[in-house]
Tab-separated table of N, CA and C in Angstrom:
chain	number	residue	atom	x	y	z
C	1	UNK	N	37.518	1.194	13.511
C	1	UNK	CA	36.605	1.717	12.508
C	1	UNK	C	35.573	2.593	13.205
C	2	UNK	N	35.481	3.502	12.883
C	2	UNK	CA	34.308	4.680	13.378
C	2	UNK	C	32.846	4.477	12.715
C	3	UNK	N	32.244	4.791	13.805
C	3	UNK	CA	30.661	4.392	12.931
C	3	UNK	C	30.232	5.409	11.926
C	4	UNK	N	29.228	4.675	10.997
C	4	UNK	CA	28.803	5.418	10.013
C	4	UNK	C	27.107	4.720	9.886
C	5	UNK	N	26.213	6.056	9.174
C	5	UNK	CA	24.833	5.716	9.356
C	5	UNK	C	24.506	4.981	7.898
C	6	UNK	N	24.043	3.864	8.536
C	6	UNK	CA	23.343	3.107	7.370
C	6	UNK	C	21.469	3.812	7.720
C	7	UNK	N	21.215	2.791	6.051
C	7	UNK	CA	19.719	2.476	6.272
C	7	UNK	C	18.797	1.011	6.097
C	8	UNK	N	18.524	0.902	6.784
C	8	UNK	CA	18.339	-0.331	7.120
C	8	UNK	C	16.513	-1.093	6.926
C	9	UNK	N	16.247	-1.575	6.259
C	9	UNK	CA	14.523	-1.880	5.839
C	9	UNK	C	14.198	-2.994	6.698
C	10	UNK	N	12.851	-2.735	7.014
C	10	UNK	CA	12.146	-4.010	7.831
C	10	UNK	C	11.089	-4.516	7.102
C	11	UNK	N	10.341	-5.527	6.670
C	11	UNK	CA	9.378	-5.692	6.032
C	11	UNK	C	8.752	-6.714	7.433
C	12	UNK	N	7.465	-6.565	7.795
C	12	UNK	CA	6.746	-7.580	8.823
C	12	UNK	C	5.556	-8.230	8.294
C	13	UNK	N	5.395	-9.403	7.974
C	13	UNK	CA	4.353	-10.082	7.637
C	13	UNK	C	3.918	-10.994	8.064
C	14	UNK	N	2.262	-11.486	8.218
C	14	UNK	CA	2.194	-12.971	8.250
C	14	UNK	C	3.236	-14.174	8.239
C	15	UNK	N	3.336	-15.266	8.895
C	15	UNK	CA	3.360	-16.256	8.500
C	15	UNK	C	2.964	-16.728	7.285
C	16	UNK	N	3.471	-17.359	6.452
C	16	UNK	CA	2.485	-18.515	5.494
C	16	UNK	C	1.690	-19.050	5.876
C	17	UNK	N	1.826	-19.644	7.211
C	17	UNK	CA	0.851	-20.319	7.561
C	17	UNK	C	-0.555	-19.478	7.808
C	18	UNK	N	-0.176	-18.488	8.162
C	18	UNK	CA	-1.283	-17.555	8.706
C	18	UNK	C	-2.450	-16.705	7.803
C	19	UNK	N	-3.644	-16.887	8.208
C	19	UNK	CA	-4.726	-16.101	7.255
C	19	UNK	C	-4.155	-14.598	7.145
C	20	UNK	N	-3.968	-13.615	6.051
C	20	UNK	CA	-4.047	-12.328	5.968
C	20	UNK	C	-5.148	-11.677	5.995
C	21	UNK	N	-6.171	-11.586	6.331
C	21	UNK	CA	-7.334	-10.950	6.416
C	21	UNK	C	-7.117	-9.776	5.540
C	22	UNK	N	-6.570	-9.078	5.710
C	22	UNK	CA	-6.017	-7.665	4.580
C	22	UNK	C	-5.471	-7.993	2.898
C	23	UNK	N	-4.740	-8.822	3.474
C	23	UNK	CA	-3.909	-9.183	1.915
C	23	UNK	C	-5.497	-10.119	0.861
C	24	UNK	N	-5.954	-10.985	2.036
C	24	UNK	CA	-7.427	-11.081	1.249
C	24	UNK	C	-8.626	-10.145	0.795
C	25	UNK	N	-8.698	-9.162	1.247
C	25	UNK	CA	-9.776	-7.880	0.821
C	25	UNK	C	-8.850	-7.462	-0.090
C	26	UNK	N	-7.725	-7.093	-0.281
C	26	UNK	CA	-7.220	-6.580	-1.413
C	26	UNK	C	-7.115	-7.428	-2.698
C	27	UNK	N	-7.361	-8.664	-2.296
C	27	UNK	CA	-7.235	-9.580	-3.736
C	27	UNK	C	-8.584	-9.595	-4.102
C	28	UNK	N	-9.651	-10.150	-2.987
C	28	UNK	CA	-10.930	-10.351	-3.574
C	28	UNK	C	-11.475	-8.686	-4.231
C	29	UNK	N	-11.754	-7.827	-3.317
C	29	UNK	CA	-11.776	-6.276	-3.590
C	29	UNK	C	-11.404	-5.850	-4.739
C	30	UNK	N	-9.972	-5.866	-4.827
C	30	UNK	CA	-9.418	-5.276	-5.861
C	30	UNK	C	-8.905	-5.633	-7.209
C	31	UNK	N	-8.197	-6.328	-6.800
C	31	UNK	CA	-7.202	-6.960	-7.877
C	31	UNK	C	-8.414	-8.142	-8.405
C	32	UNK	N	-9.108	-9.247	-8.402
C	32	UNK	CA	-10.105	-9.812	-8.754
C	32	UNK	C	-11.195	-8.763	-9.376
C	33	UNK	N	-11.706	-7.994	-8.656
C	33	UNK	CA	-12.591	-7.109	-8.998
C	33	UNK	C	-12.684	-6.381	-10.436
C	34	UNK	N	-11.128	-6.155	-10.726
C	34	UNK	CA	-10.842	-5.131	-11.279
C	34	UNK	C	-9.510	-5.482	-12.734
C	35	UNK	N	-9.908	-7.046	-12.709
C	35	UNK	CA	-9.858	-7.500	-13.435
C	35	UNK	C	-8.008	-7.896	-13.627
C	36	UNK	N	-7.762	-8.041	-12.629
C	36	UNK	CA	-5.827	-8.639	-13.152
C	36	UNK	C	-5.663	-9.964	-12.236
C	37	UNK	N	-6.518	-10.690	-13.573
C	37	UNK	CA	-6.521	-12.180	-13.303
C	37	UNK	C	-4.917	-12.319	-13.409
C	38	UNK	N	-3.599	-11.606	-13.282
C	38	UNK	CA	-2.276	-12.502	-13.944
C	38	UNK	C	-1.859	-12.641	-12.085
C	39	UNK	N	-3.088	-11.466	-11.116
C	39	UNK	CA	-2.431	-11.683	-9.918
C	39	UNK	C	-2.665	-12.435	-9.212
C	40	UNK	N	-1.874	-13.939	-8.795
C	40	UNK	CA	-2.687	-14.989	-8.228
C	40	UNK	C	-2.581	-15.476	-6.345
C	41	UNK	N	-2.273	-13.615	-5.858
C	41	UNK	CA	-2.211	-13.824	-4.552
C	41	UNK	C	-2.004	-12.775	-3.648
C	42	UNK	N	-2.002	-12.199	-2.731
C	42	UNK	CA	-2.059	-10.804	-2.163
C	42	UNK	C	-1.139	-10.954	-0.659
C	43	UNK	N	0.101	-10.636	-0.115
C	43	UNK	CA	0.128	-10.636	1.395
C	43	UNK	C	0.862	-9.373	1.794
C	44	UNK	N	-0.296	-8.767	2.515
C	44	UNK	CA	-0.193	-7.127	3.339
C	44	UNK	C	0.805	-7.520	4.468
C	45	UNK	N	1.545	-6.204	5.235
C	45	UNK	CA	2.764	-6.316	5.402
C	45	UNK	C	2.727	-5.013	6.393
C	46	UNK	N	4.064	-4.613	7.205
C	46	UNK	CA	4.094	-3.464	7.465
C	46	UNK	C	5.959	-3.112	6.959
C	47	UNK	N	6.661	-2.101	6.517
C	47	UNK	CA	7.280	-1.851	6.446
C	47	UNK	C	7.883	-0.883	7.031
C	48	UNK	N	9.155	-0.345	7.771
C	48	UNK	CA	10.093	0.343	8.368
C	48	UNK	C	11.138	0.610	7.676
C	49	UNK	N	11.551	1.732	7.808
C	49	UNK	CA	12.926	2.224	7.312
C	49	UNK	C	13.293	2.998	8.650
C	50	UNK	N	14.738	2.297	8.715
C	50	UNK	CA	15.584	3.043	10.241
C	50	UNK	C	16.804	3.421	9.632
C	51	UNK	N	17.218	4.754	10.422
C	51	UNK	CA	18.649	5.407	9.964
C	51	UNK	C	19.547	4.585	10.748
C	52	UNK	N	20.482	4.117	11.114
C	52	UNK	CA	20.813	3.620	12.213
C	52	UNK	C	22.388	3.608	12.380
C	53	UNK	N	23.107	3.824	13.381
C	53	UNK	CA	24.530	4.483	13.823
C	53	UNK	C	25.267	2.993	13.694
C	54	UNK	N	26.346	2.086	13.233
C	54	UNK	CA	27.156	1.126	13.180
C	54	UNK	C	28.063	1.148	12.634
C	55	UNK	N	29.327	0.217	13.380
C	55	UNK	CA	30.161	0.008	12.678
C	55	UNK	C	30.573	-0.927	10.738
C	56	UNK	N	29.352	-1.508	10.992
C	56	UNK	CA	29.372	-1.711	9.688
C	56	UNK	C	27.892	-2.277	9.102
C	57	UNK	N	27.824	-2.452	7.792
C	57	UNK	CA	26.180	-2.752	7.303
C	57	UNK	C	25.827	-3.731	8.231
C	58	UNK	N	26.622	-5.125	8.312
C	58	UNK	CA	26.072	-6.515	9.216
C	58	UNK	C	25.571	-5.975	10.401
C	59	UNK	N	26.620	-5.179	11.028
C	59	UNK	CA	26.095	-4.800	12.663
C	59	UNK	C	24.493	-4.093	12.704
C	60	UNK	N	24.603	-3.403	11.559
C	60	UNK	CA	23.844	-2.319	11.650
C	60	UNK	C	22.243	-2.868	11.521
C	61	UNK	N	22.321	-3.993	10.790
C	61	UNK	CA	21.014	-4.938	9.850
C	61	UNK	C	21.131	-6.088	11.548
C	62	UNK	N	21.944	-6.652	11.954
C	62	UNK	CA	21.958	-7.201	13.243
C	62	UNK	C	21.121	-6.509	14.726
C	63	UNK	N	21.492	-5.331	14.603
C	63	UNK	CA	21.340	-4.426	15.544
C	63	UNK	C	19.474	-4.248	15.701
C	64	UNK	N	19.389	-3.982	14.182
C	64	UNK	CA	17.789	-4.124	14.084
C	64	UNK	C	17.122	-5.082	13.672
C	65	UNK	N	17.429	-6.411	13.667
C	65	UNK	CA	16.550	-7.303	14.193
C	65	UNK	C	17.017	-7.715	16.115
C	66	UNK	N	17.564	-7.126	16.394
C	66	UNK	CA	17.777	-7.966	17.627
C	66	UNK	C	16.915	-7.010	18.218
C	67	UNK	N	16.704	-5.208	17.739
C	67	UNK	CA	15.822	-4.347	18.445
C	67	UNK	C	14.136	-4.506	17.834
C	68	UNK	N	14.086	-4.992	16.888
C	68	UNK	CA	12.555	-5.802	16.646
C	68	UNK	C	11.730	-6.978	17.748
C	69	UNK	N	13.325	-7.573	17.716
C	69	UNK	CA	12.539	-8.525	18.744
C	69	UNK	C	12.445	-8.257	19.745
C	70	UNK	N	13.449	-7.387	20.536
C	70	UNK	CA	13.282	-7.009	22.376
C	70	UNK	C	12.431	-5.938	22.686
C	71	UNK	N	11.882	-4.697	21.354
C	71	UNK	CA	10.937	-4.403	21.879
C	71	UNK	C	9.565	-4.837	20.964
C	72	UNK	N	9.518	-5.808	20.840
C	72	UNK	CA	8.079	-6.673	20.297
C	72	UNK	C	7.703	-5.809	19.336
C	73	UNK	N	8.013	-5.731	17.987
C	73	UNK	CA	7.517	-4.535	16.776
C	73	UNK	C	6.576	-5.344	15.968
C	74	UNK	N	7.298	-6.818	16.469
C	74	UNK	CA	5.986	-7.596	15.750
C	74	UNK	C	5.997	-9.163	16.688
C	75	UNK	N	5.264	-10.014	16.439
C	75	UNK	CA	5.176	-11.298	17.597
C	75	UNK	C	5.889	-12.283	16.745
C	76	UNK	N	6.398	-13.095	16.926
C	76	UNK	CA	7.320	-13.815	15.892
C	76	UNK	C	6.668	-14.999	16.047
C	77	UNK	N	5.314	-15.618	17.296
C	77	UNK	CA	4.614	-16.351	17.138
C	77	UNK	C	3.616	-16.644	15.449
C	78	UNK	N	3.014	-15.466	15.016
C	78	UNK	CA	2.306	-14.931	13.857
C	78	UNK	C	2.614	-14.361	12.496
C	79	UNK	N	4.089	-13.562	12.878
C	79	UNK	CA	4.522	-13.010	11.957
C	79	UNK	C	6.104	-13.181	11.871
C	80	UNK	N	6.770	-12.688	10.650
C	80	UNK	CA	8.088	-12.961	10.026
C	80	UNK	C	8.517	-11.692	9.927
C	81	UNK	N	9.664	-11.751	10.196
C	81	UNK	CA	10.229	-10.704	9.923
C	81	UNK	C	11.142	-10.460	8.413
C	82	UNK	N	11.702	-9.785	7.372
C	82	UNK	CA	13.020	-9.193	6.902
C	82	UNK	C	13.088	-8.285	6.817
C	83	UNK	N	14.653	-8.212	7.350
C	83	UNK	CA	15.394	-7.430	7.700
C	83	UNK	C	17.042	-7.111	6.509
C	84	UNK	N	17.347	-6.335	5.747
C	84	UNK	CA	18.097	-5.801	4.831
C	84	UNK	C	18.513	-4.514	4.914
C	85	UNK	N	19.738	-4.128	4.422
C	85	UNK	CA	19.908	-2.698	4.323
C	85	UNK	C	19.184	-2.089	2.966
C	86	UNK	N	18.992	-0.557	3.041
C	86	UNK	CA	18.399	-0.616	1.630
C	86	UNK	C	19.781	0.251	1.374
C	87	UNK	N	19.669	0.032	-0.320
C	87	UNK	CA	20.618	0.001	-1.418
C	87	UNK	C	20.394	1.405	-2.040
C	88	UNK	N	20.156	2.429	-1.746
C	88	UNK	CA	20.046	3.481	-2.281
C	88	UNK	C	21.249	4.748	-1.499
């Protein structure tokens, strides 16, 4: 099978366990502020989109978490990673 380019999404966040300092200014700040009591929680994030060369979607969604973790994109002590292809 010859490779073909996927695209592949990263989402990086907190722990649960972990305070968001950000995802909290945006709830107290905003969303409280501004009146959308239906929102009962906030957690900020960083997101990635990679083009990426594989033989197939698994490899390709494999490929980039194994390159998240070896070059440290986020600490896996603090934060979580997912990792998915996107569907478009």
């Amino acid at each position: 099978m010859s490779a073909m380019l996927f695209t592949v999404n990263v989402v990086i966040s907190y722990k649960p366990s972990i305070r968001d300092p950000e995802g909290e200014t945006i709830y107290r700040q905003l969303i409280l502020k501004n009146n959308y009591s239906m929102v009962k929680n906030v957690r900020a994030g960083k997101f990635l989109r990679l083009l990426v060369e594989a033989e197939s979607p698994e490899k390709a969604v494999e490929q980039v978490k194994q390159a998240c973790l070896d070059l440290r994109i986020y600490n896996p002590v603090v934060h979580e990673i997912e990792v998915f292809l996107h569907d478009r």
